[in-house]
Short mmCIF file of N, CA and C and ligand atoms in Angstrom, two decimals:
data_model
loop_
_atom_site.label_atom_id
_atom_site.label_comp_id
_atom_site.label_asym_id
_atom_site.label_seq_id
_atom_site.Cartn_x
_atom_site.Cartn_y
_atom_site.Cartn_z
N MET A 1 153.20 -86.34 -82.72
CA MET A 1 151.94 -86.03 -83.42
C MET A 1 151.12 -87.31 -83.56
N PRO A 2 149.83 -87.26 -83.23
CA PRO A 2 149.02 -88.48 -83.38
C PRO A 2 148.90 -88.86 -84.85
N PRO A 3 148.74 -90.16 -85.12
CA PRO A 3 148.60 -90.57 -86.52
C PRO A 3 147.36 -89.95 -87.15
N SER A 4 147.46 -89.67 -88.43
CA SER A 4 146.33 -89.06 -89.12
C SER A 4 145.17 -90.05 -89.20
N THR A 5 143.97 -89.54 -89.09
CA THR A 5 142.80 -90.42 -89.20
C THR A 5 142.10 -90.26 -90.54
N SER A 6 142.74 -89.53 -91.45
CA SER A 6 142.12 -89.37 -92.77
C SER A 6 143.19 -89.51 -93.86
N SER A 7 142.73 -89.76 -95.07
CA SER A 7 143.64 -89.93 -96.21
C SER A 7 143.08 -89.24 -97.43
N ASP A 8 143.99 -88.80 -98.30
CA ASP A 8 143.60 -88.35 -99.63
C ASP A 8 143.52 -89.58 -100.52
N LEU A 9 142.49 -89.67 -101.30
CA LEU A 9 142.44 -90.78 -102.23
C LEU A 9 141.72 -90.38 -103.51
N THR A 10 141.95 -91.18 -104.54
CA THR A 10 141.28 -90.95 -105.81
C THR A 10 140.40 -92.16 -106.10
N LEU A 11 139.13 -91.90 -106.29
CA LEU A 11 138.19 -92.98 -106.63
C LEU A 11 137.82 -92.88 -108.10
N SER A 12 137.79 -94.00 -108.74
CA SER A 12 137.37 -94.05 -110.15
C SER A 12 135.94 -94.57 -110.18
N VAL A 13 135.01 -93.68 -110.50
CA VAL A 13 133.59 -94.05 -110.46
C VAL A 13 132.94 -93.71 -111.79
N ASN A 14 132.35 -94.70 -112.40
CA ASN A 14 131.66 -94.52 -113.69
C ASN A 14 132.56 -93.82 -114.71
N GLY A 15 133.85 -94.19 -114.68
CA GLY A 15 134.79 -93.67 -115.65
C GLY A 15 135.35 -92.30 -115.32
N GLU A 16 134.93 -91.70 -114.20
CA GLU A 16 135.45 -90.39 -113.80
C GLU A 16 136.34 -90.57 -112.57
N LYS A 17 137.35 -89.72 -112.48
CA LYS A 17 138.23 -89.77 -111.30
C LYS A 17 137.81 -88.68 -110.32
N TYR A 18 137.72 -89.03 -109.06
CA TYR A 18 137.36 -88.07 -108.01
C TYR A 18 138.44 -88.13 -106.93
N THR A 19 139.01 -86.98 -106.60
CA THR A 19 139.99 -86.93 -105.53
C THR A 19 139.33 -86.30 -104.31
N LEU A 20 139.48 -86.96 -103.18
CA LEU A 20 138.83 -86.45 -101.97
C LEU A 20 139.62 -86.89 -100.75
N THR A 21 139.34 -86.22 -99.66
CA THR A 21 139.96 -86.58 -98.38
C THR A 21 138.87 -87.20 -97.52
N VAL A 22 139.13 -88.41 -97.04
CA VAL A 22 138.10 -89.08 -96.24
C VAL A 22 138.67 -89.58 -94.92
N ASP A 23 137.82 -89.55 -93.92
CA ASP A 23 138.13 -90.24 -92.67
C ASP A 23 138.30 -91.72 -93.02
N HIS A 24 139.23 -92.39 -92.35
CA HIS A 24 139.49 -93.80 -92.69
C HIS A 24 138.28 -94.69 -92.47
N ARG A 25 137.34 -94.24 -91.64
CA ARG A 25 136.17 -95.08 -91.35
C ARG A 25 135.04 -94.88 -92.35
N THR A 26 135.22 -93.98 -93.31
CA THR A 26 134.15 -93.69 -94.28
C THR A 26 133.90 -94.90 -95.17
N THR A 27 132.66 -95.30 -95.25
CA THR A 27 132.35 -96.42 -96.15
C THR A 27 132.30 -95.91 -97.60
N LEU A 28 132.43 -96.86 -98.51
CA LEU A 28 132.30 -96.49 -99.92
C LEU A 28 130.91 -95.91 -100.18
N LEU A 29 129.90 -96.47 -99.52
CA LEU A 29 128.53 -95.97 -99.69
C LEU A 29 128.43 -94.50 -99.29
N ASP A 30 128.97 -94.15 -98.13
CA ASP A 30 128.89 -92.76 -97.68
C ASP A 30 129.73 -91.85 -98.57
N ALA A 31 130.87 -92.34 -99.03
CA ALA A 31 131.69 -91.51 -99.92
C ALA A 31 130.92 -91.22 -101.22
N LEU A 32 130.26 -92.24 -101.75
CA LEU A 32 129.50 -92.05 -103.00
C LEU A 32 128.36 -91.06 -102.80
N ARG A 33 127.60 -91.30 -101.74
CA ARG A 33 126.38 -90.50 -101.54
C ARG A 33 126.67 -89.11 -100.99
N GLU A 34 127.49 -89.07 -99.93
CA GLU A 34 127.66 -87.80 -99.20
C GLU A 34 128.75 -86.92 -99.78
N ARG A 35 129.75 -87.53 -100.41
CA ARG A 35 130.88 -86.73 -100.87
C ARG A 35 130.83 -86.50 -102.37
N LEU A 36 130.36 -87.50 -103.12
CA LEU A 36 130.36 -87.38 -104.58
C LEU A 36 128.97 -87.08 -105.14
N ASP A 37 127.99 -86.99 -104.25
CA ASP A 37 126.62 -86.68 -104.67
C ASP A 37 126.04 -87.71 -105.63
N LEU A 38 126.53 -88.92 -105.57
CA LEU A 38 125.98 -89.99 -106.40
C LEU A 38 124.95 -90.72 -105.54
N THR A 39 123.77 -90.13 -105.46
CA THR A 39 122.76 -90.59 -104.50
C THR A 39 121.85 -91.69 -105.06
N GLY A 40 122.15 -92.15 -106.27
CA GLY A 40 121.37 -93.26 -106.81
C GLY A 40 121.52 -94.51 -105.95
N THR A 41 122.70 -94.73 -105.42
CA THR A 41 122.94 -95.88 -104.54
C THR A 41 122.29 -95.59 -103.20
N LYS A 42 121.48 -96.51 -102.74
CA LYS A 42 120.67 -96.25 -101.54
C LYS A 42 121.25 -96.92 -100.30
N LYS A 43 120.99 -96.28 -99.15
CA LYS A 43 121.35 -96.88 -97.86
C LYS A 43 120.09 -97.47 -97.26
N GLY A 44 120.05 -98.78 -97.18
CA GLY A 44 118.89 -99.44 -96.58
C GLY A 44 119.20 -99.77 -95.14
N CYS A 45 119.89 -100.90 -94.93
CA CYS A 45 120.16 -101.36 -93.57
C CYS A 45 121.48 -100.85 -93.02
N ASP A 46 122.43 -100.53 -93.89
CA ASP A 46 123.79 -100.13 -93.48
C ASP A 46 124.51 -101.26 -92.75
N GLN A 47 124.08 -102.49 -92.97
CA GLN A 47 124.68 -103.63 -92.27
C GLN A 47 124.94 -104.82 -93.20
N GLY A 48 124.90 -104.60 -94.50
CA GLY A 48 125.19 -105.71 -95.40
C GLY A 48 124.06 -106.71 -95.56
N GLN A 49 122.85 -106.34 -95.19
CA GLN A 49 121.76 -107.33 -95.19
C GLN A 49 120.75 -107.17 -96.32
N CYS A 50 120.65 -105.97 -96.90
CA CYS A 50 119.51 -105.74 -97.80
C CYS A 50 119.88 -105.60 -99.27
N GLY A 51 121.13 -105.29 -99.57
CA GLY A 51 121.57 -105.17 -100.96
C GLY A 51 121.24 -103.84 -101.62
N ALA A 52 120.57 -102.93 -100.90
CA ALA A 52 120.19 -101.65 -101.53
C ALA A 52 121.41 -100.86 -102.01
N CYS A 53 122.53 -101.06 -101.35
CA CYS A 53 123.73 -100.26 -101.64
C CYS A 53 124.65 -100.94 -102.64
N THR A 54 124.17 -101.98 -103.33
CA THR A 54 125.04 -102.75 -104.22
C THR A 54 125.58 -101.89 -105.36
N VAL A 55 126.88 -101.95 -105.53
CA VAL A 55 127.54 -101.32 -106.70
C VAL A 55 128.44 -102.39 -107.31
N LEU A 56 129.03 -102.08 -108.43
CA LEU A 56 129.99 -103.01 -109.03
C LEU A 56 131.40 -102.48 -108.76
N VAL A 57 132.25 -103.35 -108.28
CA VAL A 57 133.66 -103.01 -108.05
C VAL A 57 134.46 -103.96 -108.92
N ASP A 58 135.15 -103.39 -109.90
CA ASP A 58 135.84 -104.20 -110.92
C ASP A 58 134.88 -105.22 -111.51
N GLY A 59 133.64 -104.80 -111.73
CA GLY A 59 132.65 -105.64 -112.41
C GLY A 59 131.95 -106.64 -111.53
N ARG A 60 132.36 -106.73 -110.25
CA ARG A 60 131.72 -107.70 -109.36
C ARG A 60 130.89 -107.00 -108.32
N ARG A 61 129.86 -107.66 -107.88
CA ARG A 61 128.94 -107.03 -106.92
C ARG A 61 129.61 -106.79 -105.58
N ALA A 62 129.32 -105.65 -104.98
CA ALA A 62 129.81 -105.38 -103.63
C ALA A 62 128.76 -104.57 -102.91
N VAL A 63 128.54 -104.91 -101.64
CA VAL A 63 127.65 -104.06 -100.83
C VAL A 63 128.52 -102.92 -100.30
N SER A 64 128.24 -101.73 -100.78
CA SER A 64 129.15 -100.62 -100.52
C SER A 64 129.10 -100.14 -99.08
N CYS A 65 128.08 -100.57 -98.31
CA CYS A 65 128.05 -100.18 -96.89
C CYS A 65 129.05 -100.98 -96.08
N LEU A 66 129.57 -102.07 -96.63
CA LEU A 66 130.53 -102.88 -95.88
C LEU A 66 131.94 -102.71 -96.41
N GLN A 67 132.12 -101.79 -97.33
CA GLN A 67 133.46 -101.61 -97.89
C GLN A 67 133.95 -100.21 -97.54
N LEU A 68 135.19 -100.11 -97.12
CA LEU A 68 135.74 -98.79 -96.82
C LEU A 68 136.15 -98.09 -98.11
N ALA A 69 135.92 -96.79 -98.14
CA ALA A 69 136.28 -96.02 -99.33
C ALA A 69 137.77 -96.15 -99.62
N VAL A 70 138.60 -96.16 -98.57
CA VAL A 70 140.05 -96.24 -98.82
C VAL A 70 140.44 -97.56 -99.49
N ALA A 71 139.63 -98.60 -99.29
CA ALA A 71 139.93 -99.89 -99.91
C ALA A 71 139.49 -99.94 -101.36
N ALA A 72 138.78 -98.91 -101.79
CA ALA A 72 138.26 -98.91 -103.17
C ALA A 72 139.18 -98.14 -104.12
N GLU A 73 140.23 -97.56 -103.58
CA GLU A 73 141.14 -96.83 -104.47
C GLU A 73 141.79 -97.82 -105.44
N GLY A 74 141.90 -97.40 -106.68
CA GLY A 74 142.52 -98.25 -107.69
C GLY A 74 141.56 -99.26 -108.32
N ARG A 75 140.33 -99.30 -107.84
CA ARG A 75 139.34 -100.21 -108.40
C ARG A 75 138.41 -99.39 -109.29
N GLU A 76 137.75 -100.06 -110.23
CA GLU A 76 136.78 -99.37 -111.09
C GLU A 76 135.39 -99.60 -110.52
N ILE A 77 134.77 -98.53 -110.09
CA ILE A 77 133.46 -98.63 -109.44
C ILE A 77 132.37 -98.20 -110.42
N THR A 78 131.33 -98.97 -110.48
CA THR A 78 130.17 -98.59 -111.30
C THR A 78 128.96 -98.50 -110.40
N THR A 79 128.30 -97.36 -110.43
CA THR A 79 127.06 -97.20 -109.68
C THR A 79 125.90 -97.17 -110.67
N ILE A 80 124.69 -97.08 -110.15
CA ILE A 80 123.53 -97.06 -111.03
C ILE A 80 123.61 -95.91 -112.04
N GLU A 81 124.28 -94.82 -111.64
CA GLU A 81 124.39 -93.68 -112.56
C GLU A 81 125.25 -94.01 -113.78
N GLY A 82 126.07 -95.08 -113.67
CA GLY A 82 126.99 -95.40 -114.76
C GLY A 82 126.60 -96.65 -115.54
N VAL A 83 125.42 -97.18 -115.27
CA VAL A 83 125.04 -98.44 -115.92
C VAL A 83 124.60 -98.24 -117.37
N ALA A 84 123.88 -97.15 -117.63
CA ALA A 84 123.41 -96.88 -119.00
C ALA A 84 124.58 -96.40 -119.87
N GLU A 85 124.40 -96.56 -121.18
CA GLU A 85 125.39 -96.02 -122.14
C GLU A 85 124.81 -94.72 -122.66
N GLY A 86 125.13 -93.61 -122.04
CA GLY A 86 124.53 -92.34 -122.46
C GLY A 86 123.02 -92.41 -122.29
N ASP A 87 122.30 -92.12 -123.39
CA ASP A 87 120.83 -92.17 -123.34
C ASP A 87 120.27 -93.58 -123.52
N GLN A 88 121.16 -94.50 -123.82
CA GLN A 88 120.72 -95.88 -124.09
C GLN A 88 120.70 -96.67 -122.78
N LEU A 89 119.49 -97.02 -122.34
CA LEU A 89 119.39 -97.77 -121.09
C LEU A 89 120.06 -99.13 -121.23
N HIS A 90 120.59 -99.62 -120.13
CA HIS A 90 121.11 -100.98 -120.09
C HIS A 90 119.93 -101.93 -120.26
N PRO A 91 120.13 -103.09 -120.90
CA PRO A 91 119.01 -104.03 -121.07
C PRO A 91 118.31 -104.37 -119.76
N VAL A 92 119.05 -104.40 -118.64
CA VAL A 92 118.40 -104.68 -117.36
C VAL A 92 117.48 -103.53 -116.98
N GLN A 93 117.91 -102.31 -117.19
CA GLN A 93 117.05 -101.15 -116.87
C GLN A 93 115.80 -101.17 -117.74
N GLN A 94 116.00 -101.46 -119.02
CA GLN A 94 114.86 -101.47 -119.94
C GLN A 94 113.86 -102.55 -119.54
N ALA A 95 114.39 -103.72 -119.17
CA ALA A 95 113.50 -104.82 -118.78
C ALA A 95 112.76 -104.50 -117.49
N PHE A 96 113.42 -103.86 -116.54
CA PHE A 96 112.73 -103.45 -115.31
C PHE A 96 111.59 -102.49 -115.62
N LEU A 97 111.84 -101.56 -116.55
CA LEU A 97 110.80 -100.62 -116.94
C LEU A 97 109.65 -101.35 -117.64
N ASP A 98 110.01 -102.18 -118.60
CA ASP A 98 108.98 -102.84 -119.42
C ASP A 98 108.11 -103.78 -118.59
N LEU A 99 108.71 -104.42 -117.60
CA LEU A 99 108.00 -105.47 -116.87
C LEU A 99 107.63 -105.07 -115.45
N ASP A 100 107.71 -103.78 -115.14
CA ASP A 100 107.35 -103.31 -113.79
C ASP A 100 108.16 -104.01 -112.71
N GLY A 101 109.47 -104.01 -112.90
CA GLY A 101 110.33 -104.68 -111.94
C GLY A 101 110.58 -103.87 -110.68
N PHE A 102 109.91 -102.76 -110.52
CA PHE A 102 110.07 -101.98 -109.29
C PHE A 102 108.73 -101.35 -108.92
N GLN A 103 108.63 -101.00 -107.67
CA GLN A 103 107.42 -100.30 -107.21
C GLN A 103 107.85 -98.99 -106.54
N CYS A 104 108.44 -99.06 -105.33
CA CYS A 104 108.87 -97.82 -104.71
C CYS A 104 110.21 -97.36 -105.28
N GLY A 105 110.98 -98.30 -105.79
CA GLY A 105 112.25 -97.91 -106.39
C GLY A 105 113.40 -97.77 -105.42
N TYR A 106 113.18 -97.97 -104.13
CA TYR A 106 114.29 -97.78 -103.20
C TYR A 106 115.35 -98.87 -103.38
N CYS A 107 114.90 -100.09 -103.59
CA CYS A 107 115.85 -101.19 -103.75
C CYS A 107 116.34 -101.31 -105.19
N THR A 108 115.68 -100.60 -106.09
CA THR A 108 115.89 -100.83 -107.53
C THR A 108 117.33 -100.60 -108.00
N PRO A 109 118.00 -99.51 -107.57
CA PRO A 109 119.39 -99.37 -108.05
C PRO A 109 120.26 -100.57 -107.70
N GLY A 110 120.10 -101.07 -106.48
CA GLY A 110 120.89 -102.25 -106.08
C GLY A 110 120.47 -103.48 -106.85
N GLN A 111 119.16 -103.63 -107.06
CA GLN A 111 118.68 -104.79 -107.82
C GLN A 111 119.26 -104.75 -109.24
N ILE A 112 119.25 -103.58 -109.84
CA ILE A 112 119.73 -103.49 -111.22
C ILE A 112 121.24 -103.75 -111.29
N CYS A 113 122.00 -103.15 -110.37
CA CYS A 113 123.45 -103.41 -110.37
C CYS A 113 123.72 -104.89 -110.16
N SER A 114 122.99 -105.51 -109.24
CA SER A 114 123.17 -106.95 -109.01
C SER A 114 122.85 -107.74 -110.26
N ALA A 115 121.72 -107.40 -110.88
CA ALA A 115 121.28 -108.17 -112.06
C ALA A 115 122.30 -108.07 -113.19
N VAL A 116 122.89 -106.88 -113.35
CA VAL A 116 123.92 -106.73 -114.40
C VAL A 116 125.04 -107.74 -114.16
N ALA A 117 125.48 -107.84 -112.90
CA ALA A 117 126.58 -108.76 -112.58
C ALA A 117 126.13 -110.21 -112.62
N VAL A 118 124.89 -110.46 -112.18
CA VAL A 118 124.37 -111.84 -112.20
C VAL A 118 124.41 -112.40 -113.63
N ILE A 119 123.99 -111.60 -114.57
CA ILE A 119 123.95 -112.07 -115.96
C ILE A 119 125.37 -112.37 -116.46
N GLU A 120 126.32 -111.53 -116.07
CA GLU A 120 127.72 -111.78 -116.46
C GLU A 120 128.25 -113.04 -115.76
N GLU A 121 127.96 -113.17 -114.48
CA GLU A 121 128.45 -114.32 -113.71
C GLU A 121 127.88 -115.61 -114.30
N HIS A 122 126.61 -115.58 -114.62
CA HIS A 122 125.97 -116.77 -115.18
C HIS A 122 126.56 -117.12 -116.54
N ALA A 123 126.72 -116.09 -117.38
CA ALA A 123 127.26 -116.34 -118.73
C ALA A 123 128.69 -116.88 -118.66
N ALA A 124 129.41 -116.51 -117.60
CA ALA A 124 130.78 -117.00 -117.44
C ALA A 124 130.81 -118.41 -116.85
N GLY A 125 129.63 -118.97 -116.56
CA GLY A 125 129.56 -120.35 -116.08
C GLY A 125 129.66 -120.52 -114.58
N TRP A 126 129.56 -119.41 -113.85
CA TRP A 126 129.64 -119.55 -112.38
C TRP A 126 128.41 -120.27 -111.87
N PRO A 127 128.60 -121.30 -111.04
CA PRO A 127 127.43 -121.96 -110.46
C PRO A 127 126.86 -121.15 -109.31
N SER A 128 125.62 -121.46 -108.94
CA SER A 128 125.03 -120.88 -107.73
C SER A 128 124.62 -122.05 -106.83
N ALA A 129 124.08 -121.72 -105.66
CA ALA A 129 123.62 -122.78 -104.75
C ALA A 129 122.45 -123.54 -105.34
N ALA A 130 121.81 -122.99 -106.39
CA ALA A 130 120.67 -123.67 -107.01
C ALA A 130 121.09 -124.52 -108.21
N THR A 131 122.39 -124.53 -108.52
CA THR A 131 122.87 -125.25 -109.71
C THR A 131 123.05 -126.73 -109.38
N ASP A 132 122.43 -127.61 -110.19
CA ASP A 132 122.53 -129.05 -109.95
C ASP A 132 123.90 -129.58 -110.33
N ASP A 133 124.32 -129.27 -111.54
CA ASP A 133 125.57 -129.83 -112.07
C ASP A 133 126.65 -128.75 -112.03
N ILE A 134 127.54 -128.85 -111.05
CA ILE A 134 128.53 -127.77 -110.87
C ILE A 134 129.87 -128.10 -111.52
N ARG A 135 129.93 -129.19 -112.31
CA ARG A 135 131.21 -129.47 -113.00
C ARG A 135 131.49 -128.34 -113.99
N PRO A 136 132.75 -127.87 -114.04
CA PRO A 136 133.07 -126.77 -114.96
C PRO A 136 132.66 -127.08 -116.39
N GLU A 137 132.82 -128.35 -116.80
CA GLU A 137 132.51 -128.70 -118.19
C GLU A 137 131.01 -128.67 -118.48
N ALA A 138 130.20 -128.59 -117.42
CA ALA A 138 128.74 -128.56 -117.63
C ALA A 138 128.30 -127.21 -118.20
N GLY A 139 129.13 -126.16 -118.04
CA GLY A 139 128.78 -124.84 -118.58
C GLY A 139 127.67 -124.20 -117.78
N PRO A 140 127.24 -123.03 -118.23
CA PRO A 140 126.19 -122.32 -117.48
C PRO A 140 124.89 -123.14 -117.46
N PRO A 141 124.26 -123.25 -116.30
CA PRO A 141 122.97 -123.95 -116.23
C PRO A 141 121.89 -123.06 -116.86
N PRO A 142 120.73 -123.64 -117.20
CA PRO A 142 119.65 -122.79 -117.70
C PRO A 142 119.34 -121.72 -116.65
N LEU A 143 119.08 -120.50 -117.12
CA LEU A 143 118.81 -119.40 -116.17
C LEU A 143 117.33 -119.46 -115.78
N THR A 144 117.02 -120.46 -114.98
CA THR A 144 115.64 -120.68 -114.54
C THR A 144 115.25 -119.63 -113.49
N PRO A 145 113.95 -119.50 -113.21
CA PRO A 145 113.54 -118.60 -112.12
C PRO A 145 114.22 -118.96 -110.80
N GLU A 146 114.45 -120.27 -110.56
CA GLU A 146 115.12 -120.66 -109.30
C GLU A 146 116.55 -120.13 -109.28
N GLU A 147 117.23 -120.25 -110.43
CA GLU A 147 118.61 -119.72 -110.51
C GLU A 147 118.61 -118.22 -110.27
N ILE A 148 117.69 -117.52 -110.89
CA ILE A 148 117.66 -116.05 -110.75
C ILE A 148 117.34 -115.68 -109.31
N ARG A 149 116.38 -116.36 -108.71
CA ARG A 149 116.03 -116.05 -107.32
C ARG A 149 117.21 -116.28 -106.39
N GLU A 150 117.90 -117.39 -106.59
CA GLU A 150 119.06 -117.68 -105.73
C GLU A 150 120.14 -116.61 -105.93
N ARG A 151 120.44 -116.31 -107.19
CA ARG A 151 121.53 -115.38 -107.48
C ARG A 151 121.19 -113.95 -107.04
N MET A 152 119.92 -113.61 -107.00
CA MET A 152 119.50 -112.26 -106.59
C MET A 152 119.09 -112.21 -105.12
N SER A 153 119.36 -113.29 -104.38
CA SER A 153 118.78 -113.38 -103.04
C SER A 153 119.40 -112.41 -102.04
N GLY A 154 120.50 -111.77 -102.38
CA GLY A 154 121.08 -110.77 -101.48
C GLY A 154 120.40 -109.41 -101.57
N ASN A 155 119.44 -109.28 -102.48
CA ASN A 155 118.75 -108.00 -102.67
C ASN A 155 117.30 -108.14 -102.22
N LEU A 156 116.97 -107.44 -101.16
CA LEU A 156 115.61 -107.52 -100.63
C LEU A 156 114.75 -106.38 -101.17
N CYS A 157 113.46 -106.67 -101.34
CA CYS A 157 112.52 -105.65 -101.80
C CYS A 157 111.29 -105.74 -100.90
N ARG A 158 111.06 -104.68 -100.17
CA ARG A 158 109.93 -104.69 -99.23
C ARG A 158 108.58 -104.67 -99.95
N CYS A 159 108.59 -104.18 -101.19
CA CYS A 159 107.32 -104.06 -101.92
C CYS A 159 106.87 -105.40 -102.50
N GLY A 160 107.76 -106.37 -102.53
CA GLY A 160 107.38 -107.66 -103.09
C GLY A 160 107.29 -107.65 -104.59
N ALA A 161 108.20 -106.93 -105.25
CA ALA A 161 108.20 -106.89 -106.72
C ALA A 161 108.97 -108.06 -107.31
N TYR A 162 109.19 -109.08 -106.50
CA TYR A 162 110.09 -110.15 -106.93
C TYR A 162 109.67 -110.84 -108.22
N VAL A 163 108.38 -111.07 -108.38
CA VAL A 163 107.93 -111.81 -109.57
C VAL A 163 108.37 -111.05 -110.83
N SER A 164 108.14 -109.74 -110.82
CA SER A 164 108.52 -108.94 -112.00
C SER A 164 110.04 -108.83 -112.12
N ILE A 165 110.72 -108.77 -111.00
CA ILE A 165 112.19 -108.67 -111.05
C ILE A 165 112.77 -109.92 -111.70
N VAL A 166 112.27 -111.09 -111.30
CA VAL A 166 112.77 -112.33 -111.90
C VAL A 166 112.52 -112.32 -113.41
N GLN A 167 111.34 -111.90 -113.80
CA GLN A 167 111.03 -111.84 -115.23
C GLN A 167 111.95 -110.86 -115.96
N ALA A 168 112.23 -109.73 -115.29
CA ALA A 168 113.07 -108.71 -115.93
C ALA A 168 114.50 -109.21 -116.09
N VAL A 169 115.01 -109.91 -115.09
CA VAL A 169 116.38 -110.43 -115.21
C VAL A 169 116.44 -111.45 -116.35
N ALA A 170 115.42 -112.31 -116.41
CA ALA A 170 115.39 -113.31 -117.49
C ALA A 170 115.33 -112.62 -118.85
N ARG A 171 114.49 -111.60 -118.97
CA ARG A 171 114.36 -110.87 -120.24
C ARG A 171 115.69 -110.21 -120.63
N ALA A 172 116.34 -109.58 -119.64
CA ALA A 172 117.59 -108.90 -119.94
C ALA A 172 118.68 -109.89 -120.34
N ALA A 173 118.69 -111.06 -119.69
CA ALA A 173 119.69 -112.08 -120.05
C ALA A 173 119.46 -112.54 -121.48
N GLU A 174 118.19 -112.71 -121.86
CA GLU A 174 117.88 -113.11 -123.24
C GLU A 174 118.32 -112.03 -124.21
N THR A 175 118.02 -110.79 -123.88
CA THR A 175 118.38 -109.67 -124.75
C THR A 175 119.88 -109.63 -124.96
N LYS A 176 120.60 -109.83 -123.85
CA LYS A 176 122.06 -109.77 -123.93
C LYS A 176 122.58 -110.93 -124.75
N GLY A 177 121.99 -112.13 -124.53
CA GLY A 177 122.41 -113.30 -125.29
C GLY A 177 122.17 -113.10 -126.78
N ALA A 178 121.06 -112.48 -127.10
CA ALA A 178 120.73 -112.25 -128.51
C ALA A 178 121.68 -111.24 -129.13
N ALA A 179 122.15 -110.28 -128.30
CA ALA A 179 123.04 -109.24 -128.82
C ALA A 179 124.48 -109.73 -128.93
N ALA A 180 124.83 -110.81 -128.17
CA ALA A 180 126.24 -111.25 -128.12
C ALA A 180 126.66 -111.90 -129.44
S1 FES B 1 122.60 -100.77 -97.06
FE1 FES B 1 124.20 -102.08 -97.61
S2 FES B 1 123.33 -104.06 -97.59
FE2 FES B 1 121.78 -102.77 -96.80
S1 FES B 2 110.57 -101.71 -105.22
FE1 FES B 2 112.10 -102.60 -103.94
S2 FES B 2 111.72 -102.02 -101.91
FE2 FES B 2 110.09 -101.25 -103.14
#
């Protein structure tokens, strides 16, 4: 008998468990959109270049078009549908709304998921390519527009909403800092 080309797996997405059978070649992006009907995550390039498909896997950013669904079993996946707390928007979502951080909205789910992780990464002291002092004892650098642009550089927006996006990420980071 030829080896099976599909597997049963359970994905944990936004706190819910989903059991499904997938072809081994199915990407996490296609599993989310086509099988679980979680269409908030967008397919832009399907090649890891645009960031539209960004989701959080165990709290870290991942381009879901480059990850196989079978490799996501046992991980906690958060999509744009799971970012808000019930009716309470995430500070990043609120800041995008308040500051017009989107225009067409196609890239927005990925931008928001990325920004959520960027703020956590920065608060944890992770340096970026724009960080001058990368010694661990230096702590998080100021979250300047350059830092935000560098950290968000994997997310492309054809509409050119970048100025507002940078402002929204800065606003959300401040809001989160004030709430901490
Ligand atoms: S669709 Fe995944 S990076 Fe573009
Ligand atoms: S708002 Fe991002 S591509 Fe249009």
